[in-house]
């Protein structure tokens, strides 16, 4: 498999804002392909399709981490113990999260469109190897980057970038998540909301996506590390087949750029910056 992720930008970071793209990976090992009971296209639907192209076009000096390994191989936005006993021989059978029960645990088991994905079960050694080679390195690098940004600027802000299918029955096109105030100070969330409002795109806060394990693990506002998840409707930047960049790609790049600028401005002008100086 290719390196599990790629990092762009300086270390220590040149900006207090760090960009994370955990679900756009398109590296599919032969082992994964051979294990499928469904067409390959069924697992590519788990991707945040080409949201990495938005991130790379929008970033300037922001240190950015982009996962290469496909979400179907391992989901970085799940905890290490979010393992599904219905396919994983190393999983515990106690309390299971709602995501695991729905089939979207550390290694996704099923999708609503395709049903069950795999021919057989996963061995404990297989899942642990995926954790050791993909999950832990990404989170360790992200933690180091955020800590280095906080040490330099007095505060660090993580923008965790995702995309979502259109929400059936809803006008919402952008969802901002802060785990209901637990992952970021409201002043940073307010700046993101204002940047989205300038585009007149309908937005929502924490519904239906409040942020997952990445925000839970890395967001620590009381310690000067703030984390916000941004979900963007794929129809805004992809073509009608939801496969390639579409006519709205540039507009969404501009939106993400404006959010990065707003977060950096808030971080640099905030009380933590004065304390750091």
Short mmCIF file of C-alpha atoms in Angstrom, two decimals:
data_model
loop_
_atom_site.label_atom_id
_atom_site.label_comp_id
_atom_site.label_asym_id
_atom_site.label_seq_id
_atom_site.Cartn_x
_atom_site.Cartn_y
_atom_site.Cartn_z
CA UNK A 1 0.00 0.00 0.00
CA UNK A 2 1.08 3.60 -0.57
CA UNK A 3 2.12 5.70 2.41
CA UNK A 4 -0.95 5.95 4.61
CA UNK A 5 -1.09 9.74 4.38
CA UNK A 6 0.70 12.72 2.92
CA UNK A 7 1.53 15.97 4.70
CA UNK A 8 1.86 19.37 3.05
CA UNK A 9 3.31 22.51 4.59
CA UNK A 10 5.82 23.49 7.23
CA UNK A 11 6.65 21.94 10.57
CA UNK A 12 6.27 23.78 12.85
CA UNK A 13 3.21 25.09 11.03
CA UNK A 14 3.25 28.53 9.42
CA UNK A 15 -0.41 29.05 10.37
CA UNK A 16 -2.39 28.36 13.54
CA UNK A 17 -4.94 26.56 11.32
CA UNK A 18 -4.32 22.91 10.44
CA UNK A 19 -6.29 21.16 7.70
CA UNK A 20 -7.21 17.45 7.90
CA UNK A 21 -8.76 15.36 5.11
CA UNK A 22 -9.34 11.83 6.47
CA UNK A 23 -11.93 10.33 4.08
CA UNK A 24 -10.72 11.13 0.56
CA UNK A 25 -8.23 8.25 0.26
CA UNK A 26 -8.24 6.27 -2.98
CA UNK A 27 -5.61 3.63 -2.22
CA UNK A 28 -7.26 0.19 -2.38
CA UNK A 29 -4.95 -2.76 -1.63
CA UNK A 30 -5.32 -5.95 -3.65
CA UNK A 31 -6.34 -7.69 -0.41
CA UNK A 32 -9.35 -5.40 -0.12
CA UNK A 33 -10.43 -5.87 -3.72
CA UNK A 34 -10.17 -9.65 -3.43
CA UNK A 35 -12.34 -9.65 -0.29
CA UNK A 36 -15.30 -7.81 -1.82
CA UNK A 37 -18.66 -9.47 -2.33
CA UNK A 38 -20.02 -6.38 -4.09
CA UNK A 39 -18.83 -4.40 -7.12
CA UNK A 40 -15.79 -2.22 -6.48
CA UNK A 41 -17.89 0.89 -7.06
CA UNK A 42 -19.83 0.07 -3.88
CA UNK A 43 -16.84 0.82 -1.64
CA UNK A 44 -15.71 3.89 -3.56
CA UNK A 45 -19.05 5.42 -2.53
CA UNK A 46 -17.60 5.60 1.01
CA UNK A 47 -15.07 8.19 -0.18
CA UNK A 48 -15.47 11.90 0.40
CA UNK A 49 -15.02 12.05 -3.34
CA UNK A 50 -12.28 14.51 -4.40
CA UNK A 51 -12.64 16.71 -1.33
CA UNK A 52 -8.83 16.51 -1.19
CA UNK A 53 -8.72 18.44 -4.48
CA UNK A 54 -10.71 21.20 -2.78
CA UNK A 55 -8.34 21.20 0.19
CA UNK A 56 -5.20 21.34 -1.94
CA UNK A 57 -6.57 24.14 -4.11
CA UNK A 58 -7.71 26.14 -1.07
CA UNK A 59 -4.68 25.78 1.21
CA UNK A 60 -1.89 28.35 1.27
CA UNK A 61 0.50 28.09 4.23
CA UNK A 62 -1.69 25.74 6.28
CA UNK A 63 -0.09 22.43 7.20
CA UNK A 64 -2.40 19.81 5.72
CA UNK A 65 -2.75 16.07 6.28
CA UNK A 66 -4.50 13.98 3.63
CA UNK A 67 -5.17 10.28 4.08
CA UNK A 68 -4.25 7.96 1.18
CA UNK A 69 -5.76 4.73 2.52
CA UNK A 70 -9.38 4.30 1.50
CA UNK A 71 -12.08 4.63 4.12
CA UNK A 72 -13.19 1.10 3.20
CA UNK A 73 -9.80 -0.12 4.48
CA UNK A 74 -9.96 1.80 7.77
CA UNK A 75 -11.94 4.80 8.95
CA UNK A 76 -9.81 7.43 10.68
CA UNK A 77 -12.91 9.09 12.13
CA UNK A 78 -13.62 6.10 14.36
CA UNK A 79 -11.90 5.11 17.59
CA UNK A 80 -9.56 2.11 17.59
CA UNK A 81 -12.07 0.11 19.61
CA UNK A 82 -15.01 0.94 17.33
CA UNK A 83 -14.77 -2.57 15.90
CA UNK A 84 -17.68 -4.55 14.54
CA UNK A 85 -18.15 -8.06 15.97
CA UNK A 86 -20.26 -9.02 12.96
CA UNK A 87 -17.11 -9.10 10.79
CA UNK A 88 -14.14 -8.64 13.13
CA UNK A 89 -12.93 -11.61 15.18
CA UNK A 90 -11.01 -9.26 17.48
CA UNK A 91 -13.96 -7.04 18.34
CA UNK A 92 -15.53 -6.95 21.78
CA UNK A 93 -19.22 -7.80 21.92
CA UNK A 94 -20.18 -5.33 24.67
CA UNK A 95 -21.62 -1.86 24.16
CA UNK A 96 -21.47 -0.87 20.49
CA UNK A 97 -21.69 2.65 19.14
CA UNK A 98 -24.51 3.64 16.81
CA UNK A 99 -22.01 3.83 13.95
CA UNK A 100 -20.86 0.24 14.52
CA UNK A 101 -24.45 -0.98 14.78
CA UNK A 102 -25.20 0.68 11.44
CA UNK A 103 -22.22 -1.05 9.82
CA UNK A 104 -19.91 1.98 9.70
CA UNK A 105 -17.32 1.14 12.31
CA UNK A 106 -13.52 1.23 12.21
CA UNK A 107 -13.68 -1.07 9.19
CA UNK A 108 -17.00 -0.45 7.43
CA UNK A 109 -19.13 -3.59 7.12
CA UNK A 110 -21.95 -2.41 4.90
CA UNK A 111 -23.49 0.53 3.12
CA UNK A 112 -27.18 1.31 2.81
CA UNK A 113 -26.97 1.15 -0.98
CA UNK A 114 -24.91 -2.04 -1.41
CA UNK A 115 -25.54 -4.04 1.78
CA UNK A 116 -22.82 -6.29 3.18
CA UNK A 117 -19.41 -5.58 1.64
CA UNK A 118 -17.11 -8.49 2.51
CA UNK A 119 -16.95 -12.19 1.65
CA UNK A 120 -15.51 -13.26 4.98
CA UNK A 121 -14.46 -12.12 8.43
CA UNK A 122 -11.43 -10.08 9.49
CA UNK A 123 -8.75 -11.60 11.70
CA UNK A 124 -7.58 -9.69 14.79
CA UNK A 125 -4.07 -9.46 13.31
CA UNK A 126 -5.42 -7.94 10.10
CA UNK A 127 -7.31 -5.15 11.87
CA UNK A 128 -4.43 -4.44 14.26
CA UNK A 129 -2.07 -4.16 11.29
CA UNK A 130 -4.39 -1.58 9.72
CA UNK A 131 -4.50 0.35 12.99
CA UNK A 132 -0.70 0.30 13.31
CA UNK A 133 0.07 1.27 9.72
CA UNK A 134 -2.71 3.76 8.96
CA UNK A 135 -4.81 4.88 11.93
CA UNK A 136 -2.19 5.53 14.60
CA UNK A 137 0.36 7.26 12.32
CA UNK A 138 -2.25 9.74 11.05
CA UNK A 139 -3.52 10.64 14.50
CA UNK A 140 -0.01 10.87 15.92
CA UNK A 141 1.04 13.23 13.13
CA UNK A 142 -2.09 15.32 13.54
CA UNK A 143 -1.54 15.59 17.30
CA UNK A 144 2.09 16.66 16.78
CA UNK A 145 1.08 19.26 14.21
CA UNK A 146 -1.61 20.77 16.41
CA UNK A 147 0.70 20.87 19.41
CA UNK A 148 3.40 22.58 17.34
CA UNK A 149 0.87 25.14 16.07
CA UNK A 150 -0.32 25.85 19.61
CA UNK A 151 3.28 26.20 20.84
CA UNK A 152 4.00 28.75 18.11
CA UNK A 153 0.78 30.75 18.10
CA UNK A 154 -0.70 30.16 21.54
CA UNK A 155 -3.70 28.48 19.91
CA UNK A 156 -4.34 25.89 17.19
CA UNK A 157 -7.46 25.34 15.11
CA UNK A 158 -8.18 22.12 13.24
CA UNK A 159 -10.48 22.23 10.22
CA UNK A 160 -11.50 18.62 9.51
CA UNK A 161 -12.79 18.62 5.95
CA UNK A 162 -15.44 16.16 4.72
CA UNK A 163 -18.13 15.88 2.09
CA UNK A 164 -21.61 14.44 2.28
CA UNK A 165 -24.28 13.22 -0.12
CA UNK A 166 -27.24 15.58 -0.51
CA UNK A 167 -29.42 15.35 2.60
CA UNK A 168 -32.78 13.97 1.54
CA UNK A 169 -35.66 16.27 2.40
CA UNK A 170 -33.40 19.11 3.55
CA UNK A 171 -32.11 22.31 1.97
CA UNK A 172 -28.92 22.15 4.06
CA UNK A 173 -25.78 22.15 1.93
CA UNK A 174 -23.09 22.81 4.55
CA UNK A 175 -22.93 21.27 8.03
CA UNK A 176 -20.57 22.66 10.66
CA UNK A 177 -19.76 20.35 13.57
CA UNK A 178 -18.22 21.19 16.93
CA UNK A 179 -19.62 18.33 19.01
CA UNK A 180 -22.21 20.68 20.46
CA UNK A 181 -19.62 23.11 21.74
CA UNK A 182 -17.23 20.57 23.18
CA UNK A 183 -14.59 20.68 20.43
CA UNK A 184 -14.18 24.41 19.75
CA UNK A 185 -14.87 27.81 21.26
CA UNK A 186 -17.94 29.51 19.87
CA UNK A 187 -15.93 32.41 18.47
CA UNK A 188 -14.29 30.08 15.94
CA UNK A 189 -17.59 28.45 15.01
CA UNK A 190 -19.16 31.88 14.58
CA UNK A 191 -16.48 32.82 12.07
CA UNK A 192 -17.12 29.68 10.02
CA UNK A 193 -20.86 30.32 10.09
CA UNK A 194 -20.31 33.89 8.89
CA UNK A 195 -18.09 32.76 6.02
CA UNK A 196 -20.71 30.24 4.89
CA UNK A 197 -23.49 32.83 5.27
CA UNK A 198 -21.66 35.08 2.79
CA UNK A 199 -22.22 32.40 0.12
CA UNK A 200 -25.96 32.18 0.92
CA UNK A 201 -25.67 28.39 1.00
CA UNK A 202 -28.08 26.86 3.56
CA UNK A 203 -26.13 25.66 6.58
CA UNK A 204 -26.70 23.79 9.81
CA UNK A 205 -24.78 23.36 13.06
CA UNK A 206 -24.21 19.83 14.38
CA UNK A 207 -27.24 18.36 12.57
CA UNK A 208 -26.99 15.73 11.24
CA UNK A 209 -23.18 15.67 11.64
CA UNK A 210 -21.72 16.93 14.90
CA UNK A 211 -18.21 15.61 14.34
CA UNK A 212 -16.69 12.21 15.01
CA UNK A 213 -13.64 10.70 16.63
CA UNK A 214 -11.20 13.20 15.12
CA UNK A 215 -12.90 16.08 16.91
CA UNK A 216 -13.38 14.00 20.05
CA UNK A 217 -9.70 13.08 20.20
CA UNK A 218 -8.05 16.30 19.09
CA UNK A 219 -10.41 19.08 20.10
CA UNK A 220 -9.43 20.46 23.51
CA UNK A 221 -10.59 24.09 23.72
CA UNK A 222 -9.62 24.39 27.36
CA UNK A 223 -6.04 23.60 26.29
CA UNK A 224 -6.03 25.96 23.32
CA UNK A 225 -6.71 23.39 20.60
CA UNK A 226 -10.01 23.88 18.78
CA UNK A 227 -11.45 21.47 16.22
CA UNK A 228 -14.27 22.00 13.72
CA UNK A 229 -15.70 19.56 11.19
CA UNK A 230 -16.94 20.90 7.86
CA UNK A 231 -19.28 18.79 5.72
CA UNK A 232 -19.89 20.00 2.16
CA UNK A 233 -22.64 18.68 -0.10
CA UNK A 234 -20.84 16.87 -2.94
CA UNK A 235 -23.20 18.23 -5.54
CA UNK A 236 -21.70 21.67 -4.86
CA UNK A 237 -18.28 20.78 -6.29
CA UNK A 238 -18.70 17.53 -8.29
CA UNK A 239 -20.29 16.90 -11.66
CA UNK A 240 -23.74 15.38 -12.14
CA UNK A 241 -22.31 11.86 -11.87
CA UNK A 242 -20.71 12.73 -8.50
CA UNK A 243 -17.41 11.53 -9.91
CA UNK A 244 -15.27 14.40 -11.25
CA UNK A 245 -14.85 18.06 -10.41
CA UNK A 246 -17.87 20.04 -11.56
CA UNK A 247 -18.62 23.67 -12.37
CA UNK A 248 -18.99 24.59 -8.69
CA UNK A 249 -15.52 23.36 -7.69
CA UNK A 250 -13.95 26.81 -7.77
CA UNK A 251 -16.72 28.34 -5.67
CA UNK A 252 -16.21 25.73 -2.94
CA UNK A 253 -12.44 26.21 -3.06
CA UNK A 254 -13.07 29.91 -2.46
CA UNK A 255 -15.40 29.09 0.46
CA UNK A 256 -12.84 26.86 2.15
CA UNK A 257 -10.17 29.51 1.59
CA UNK A 258 -12.37 32.14 3.22
CA UNK A 259 -12.98 29.83 6.20
CA UNK A 260 -9.25 29.19 6.63
CA UNK A 261 -8.60 32.94 6.52
CA UNK A 262 -11.37 33.64 9.03
CA UNK A 263 -10.12 31.01 11.46
CA UNK A 264 -6.54 32.25 11.21
CA UNK A 265 -7.66 35.83 11.80
CA UNK A 266 -9.65 34.80 14.85
CA UNK A 267 -6.73 32.79 16.23
CA UNK A 268 -4.17 35.52 15.71
CA UNK A 269 -6.37 38.29 17.11
CA UNK A 270 -7.60 36.27 20.09
CA UNK A 271 -6.49 36.30 23.73
CA UNK A 272 -4.26 33.24 23.38
CA UNK A 273 -2.04 35.04 20.87
CA UNK A 274 -1.45 37.91 23.27
CA UNK A 275 -0.56 35.42 26.00
CA UNK A 276 1.90 33.66 23.69
CA UNK A 277 3.65 36.96 22.98
#
